[in-house]
mmCIF file of C-alpha atoms in Angstrom:
data_model
loop_
_atom_site.group_PDB
_atom_site.id
_atom_site.type_symbol
_atom_site.label_atom_id
_atom_site.label_comp_id
_atom_site.label_asym_id
_atom_site.label_seq_id
_atom_site.Cartn_x
_atom_site.Cartn_y
_atom_site.Cartn_z
ATOM 1 C CA MET A 1 139.445 108.197 93.735
ATOM 2 C CA TYR A 2 139.572 110.587 90.789
ATOM 3 C CA GLU A 3 139.799 107.638 88.405
ATOM 4 C CA PHE A 4 136.047 107.246 88.899
ATOM 5 C CA LEU A 5 135.534 110.554 87.106
ATOM 6 C CA ASP A 6 137.202 109.161 83.963
ATOM 7 C CA TRP A 7 134.909 106.154 83.624
ATOM 8 C CA SER A 8 131.699 105.949 81.663
ATOM 9 C CA VAL A 9 128.886 103.439 81.341
ATOM 10 C CA GLN A 10 130.728 101.447 78.653
ATOM 11 C CA ASP A 11 133.429 100.662 81.212
ATOM 12 C CA VAL A 12 131.057 98.846 83.573
ATOM 13 C CA MET A 13 127.881 97.862 81.717
ATOM 14 C CA SER A 14 126.892 94.249 81.327
ATOM 15 C CA ARG A 15 125.404 92.483 78.358
ATOM 16 C CA PRO A 16 121.648 92.625 78.667
ATOM 17 C CA VAL A 17 119.413 89.656 79.284
ATOM 18 C CA THR A 18 116.223 90.549 77.441
ATOM 19 C CA ILE A 19 112.704 89.340 76.955
ATOM 20 C CA GLY A 20 110.189 89.836 74.161
ATOM 21 C CA PRO A 21 106.790 91.492 74.578
ATOM 22 C CA GLU A 22 104.945 88.259 73.756
ATOM 23 C CA ALA A 23 106.612 86.311 76.590
ATOM 24 C CA THR A 24 104.498 85.400 79.600
ATOM 25 C CA LEU A 25 104.867 86.840 83.064
ATOM 26 C CA ALA A 26 105.921 83.361 84.192
ATOM 27 C CA GLU A 27 108.835 83.472 81.732
ATOM 28 C CA ALA A 28 109.787 86.943 82.970
ATOM 29 C CA GLU A 29 109.684 85.775 86.580
ATOM 30 C CA ARG A 30 111.934 82.794 85.749
ATOM 31 C CA LEU A 31 114.527 85.040 84.103
ATOM 32 C CA LEU A 32 114.439 87.563 86.944
ATOM 33 C CA GLU A 33 114.960 84.792 89.488
ATOM 34 C CA LYS A 34 117.593 82.916 87.476
ATOM 35 C CA HIS A 35 119.786 85.983 87.058
ATOM 36 C CA ARG A 36 118.818 87.631 90.352
ATOM 37 C CA PHE A 37 117.794 90.764 88.476
ATOM 38 C CA ASN A 38 115.207 93.330 89.446
ATOM 39 C CA ALA A 39 114.471 94.369 85.846
ATOM 40 C CA LEU A 40 114.510 93.006 82.317
ATOM 41 C CA PRO A 41 114.554 95.109 79.163
ATOM 42 C CA VAL A 42 111.724 94.250 76.787
ATOM 43 C CA VAL A 43 112.898 94.403 73.170
ATOM 44 C CA ASP A 44 111.571 93.771 69.692
ATOM 45 C CA SER A 45 113.277 91.528 67.137
ATOM 46 C CA ALA A 46 115.658 94.359 66.144
ATOM 47 C CA GLU A 47 116.807 94.792 69.785
ATOM 48 C CA ARG A 48 114.963 98.117 70.081
ATOM 49 C CA LEU A 49 113.832 98.871 73.617
ATOM 50 C CA LEU A 50 110.057 98.713 74.053
ATOM 51 C CA GLY A 51 110.058 99.036 77.824
ATOM 52 C CA ILE A 52 111.153 97.284 80.955
ATOM 53 C CA ILE A 53 109.550 94.766 83.273
ATOM 54 C CA THR A 54 110.488 94.817 86.942
ATOM 55 C CA SER A 55 109.754 92.668 89.952
ATOM 56 C CA LEU A 56 107.425 95.446 91.080
ATOM 57 C CA ASP A 57 105.552 95.264 87.765
ATOM 58 C CA LEU A 58 105.015 91.548 88.391
ATOM 59 C CA LEU A 59 103.579 92.285 91.819
ATOM 60 C CA ARG A 60 101.311 94.963 90.339
ATOM 61 C CA ALA A 61 99.836 92.324 88.014
ATOM 62 C CA PHE A 62 98.172 90.838 91.101
ATOM 63 C CA ASP A 63 95.619 93.594 91.407
ATOM 64 C CA PHE A 64 93.623 93.050 94.552
ATOM 65 C CA SER A 65 90.266 94.718 94.033
ATOM 66 C CA GLU A 66 87.067 94.729 96.014
ATOM 67 C CA ASP A 67 85.700 92.036 93.697
ATOM 68 C CA VAL A 68 88.699 89.697 93.933
ATOM 69 C CA ILE A 69 90.098 88.478 97.218
ATOM 70 C CA LEU A 70 93.024 86.626 95.667
ATOM 71 C CA PRO A 71 93.789 86.705 91.929
ATOM 72 C CA ALA A 72 94.486 83.274 90.420
ATOM 73 C CA TYR A 73 98.258 82.997 90.283
ATOM 74 C CA ALA A 74 98.343 80.689 87.237
ATOM 75 C CA GLU A 75 96.013 82.950 85.275
ATOM 76 C CA VAL A 76 97.971 86.112 86.060
ATOM 77 C CA MET A 77 101.247 84.447 85.106
ATOM 78 C CA LYS A 78 99.836 83.523 81.663
ATOM 79 C CA ARG A 79 99.470 87.205 80.785
ATOM 80 C CA SER A 80 101.970 88.668 78.338
ATOM 81 C CA VAL A 81 104.779 90.986 79.296
ATOM 82 C CA SER A 82 103.378 93.596 76.891
ATOM 83 C CA GLU A 83 100.313 93.968 79.133
ATOM 84 C CA ILE A 84 102.238 95.236 82.150
ATOM 85 C CA LEU A 85 105.639 96.507 81.020
ATOM 86 C CA THR A 86 106.752 100.012 81.955
ATOM 87 C CA VAL A 87 107.185 102.057 78.780
ATOM 88 C CA ASP A 88 108.440 105.324 80.275
ATOM 89 C CA VAL A 89 111.998 104.092 80.788
ATOM 90 C CA GLN A 90 114.965 106.211 81.732
ATOM 91 C CA THR A 91 118.059 105.211 79.781
ATOM 92 C CA VAL A 92 121.732 106.096 79.462
ATOM 93 C CA THR A 93 124.255 105.850 76.638
ATOM 94 C CA PRO A 94 127.567 103.981 76.638
ATOM 95 C CA ARG A 95 129.362 107.328 76.897
ATOM 96 C CA THR A 96 127.391 108.650 79.884
ATOM 97 C CA PRO A 97 129.861 109.445 82.703
ATOM 98 C CA LEU A 98 129.477 107.194 85.747
ATOM 99 C CA SER A 99 129.205 110.297 87.927
ATOM 100 C CA ARG A 100 125.964 111.156 86.094
ATOM 101 C CA VAL A 101 124.691 107.600 86.451
ATOM 102 C CA LEU A 102 125.418 107.707 90.181
ATOM 103 C CA GLN A 103 123.382 110.911 90.522
ATOM 104 C CA LYS A 104 120.582 109.466 88.377
ATOM 105 C CA ILE A 105 120.420 106.373 90.602
ATOM 106 C CA VAL A 106 120.174 108.548 93.704
ATOM 107 C CA ASP A 107 117.598 110.914 92.184
ATOM 108 C CA THR A 108 115.315 108.263 90.681
ATOM 109 C CA ARG A 109 115.954 105.403 93.113
ATOM 110 C CA ASN A 110 116.154 103.089 90.083
ATOM 111 C CA LYS A 111 118.330 100.023 90.504
ATOM 112 C CA SER A 112 119.441 99.841 86.881
ATOM 113 C CA PHE A 113 119.215 101.548 83.513
ATOM 114 C CA PRO A 114 119.130 100.190 79.967
ATOM 115 C CA VAL A 115 122.057 101.384 77.859
ATOM 116 C CA LEU A 116 121.092 102.542 74.367
ATOM 117 C CA ASP A 117 123.324 103.248 71.406
ATOM 118 C CA GLY A 118 120.960 105.131 69.148
ATOM 119 C CA ASP A 119 117.751 103.122 69.363
ATOM 120 C CA ARG A 120 119.497 99.766 70.003
ATOM 121 C CA LEU A 121 119.869 98.199 73.430
ATOM 122 C CA VAL A 122 123.533 97.404 74.049
ATOM 123 C CA GLY A 123 123.730 96.830 77.797
ATOM 124 C CA MET A 124 122.522 97.415 81.325
ATOM 125 C CA VAL A 125 124.182 99.379 84.094
ATOM 126 C CA ALA A 126 123.208 98.728 87.708
ATOM 127 C CA ARG A 127 123.868 100.118 91.167
ATOM 128 C CA GLN A 128 126.414 97.420 91.881
ATOM 129 C CA ASP A 129 128.367 98.375 88.725
ATOM 130 C CA VAL A 130 128.666 101.951 89.966
ATOM 131 C CA MET A 131 129.638 100.784 93.461
ATOM 132 C CA LEU A 132 132.368 98.560 91.994
ATOM 133 C CA ALA A 133 133.773 101.524 90.049
ATOM 134 C CA LEU A 134 133.676 103.711 93.166
ATOM 135 C CA ARG A 135 135.503 101.038 95.156
ATOM 136 C CA GLN A 136 138.150 100.559 92.477
ATOM 137 C CA GLY A 137 138.556 104.320 92.031
ATOM 138 C CA ALA A 138 139.054 104.736 95.775
ATOM 139 C CA ALA A 139 141.748 102.043 95.632
ATOM 140 C CA GLY A 140 143.542 104.003 92.907
ATOM 141 C CA HIS A 141 142.845 101.425 90.200
ATOM 142 C CA LYS A 142 143.851 102.753 86.788
ATOM 143 C CA GLY A 143 142.476 101.575 83.469
ATOM 144 C CA PRO A 144 139.200 99.766 82.886
ATOM 145 C CA VAL A 145 137.026 98.674 85.779
ATOM 146 C CA GLU A 146 137.682 95.025 86.592
ATOM 147 C CA GLU A 147 134.911 92.661 87.643
ATOM 148 C CA ALA A 148 135.021 91.660 91.281
#
């Protein structure tokens, strides 16, 4: 089990699937569904993190107000990602210990975190990555975390 304490984000992170700020909400929805993700990092052309778009952000785009009974789906989905992305994003570094990531997941209830090396996005780490490392640590696995 103590092996878990030796691992850091770089041992479990995945390569990020990203989207640009000019992409439409429809494009974001397609990527989220295709990869079964809950969040996509939004990056500029230099791979710098601008924010994140989540499934919840997509739902928030359908703002039901007193004036609108049902927003037009097609119109909402034409909006750009930059209009609704979350810019206050919590991140980790490749060297962040997994024990800290575990606590951050519990404290924030976030499902994943972008991994930044300086100002460049280099990966994503998710709840399931931490669970895999816990499982392998409990089994006494030594060395790098192996994908299930």
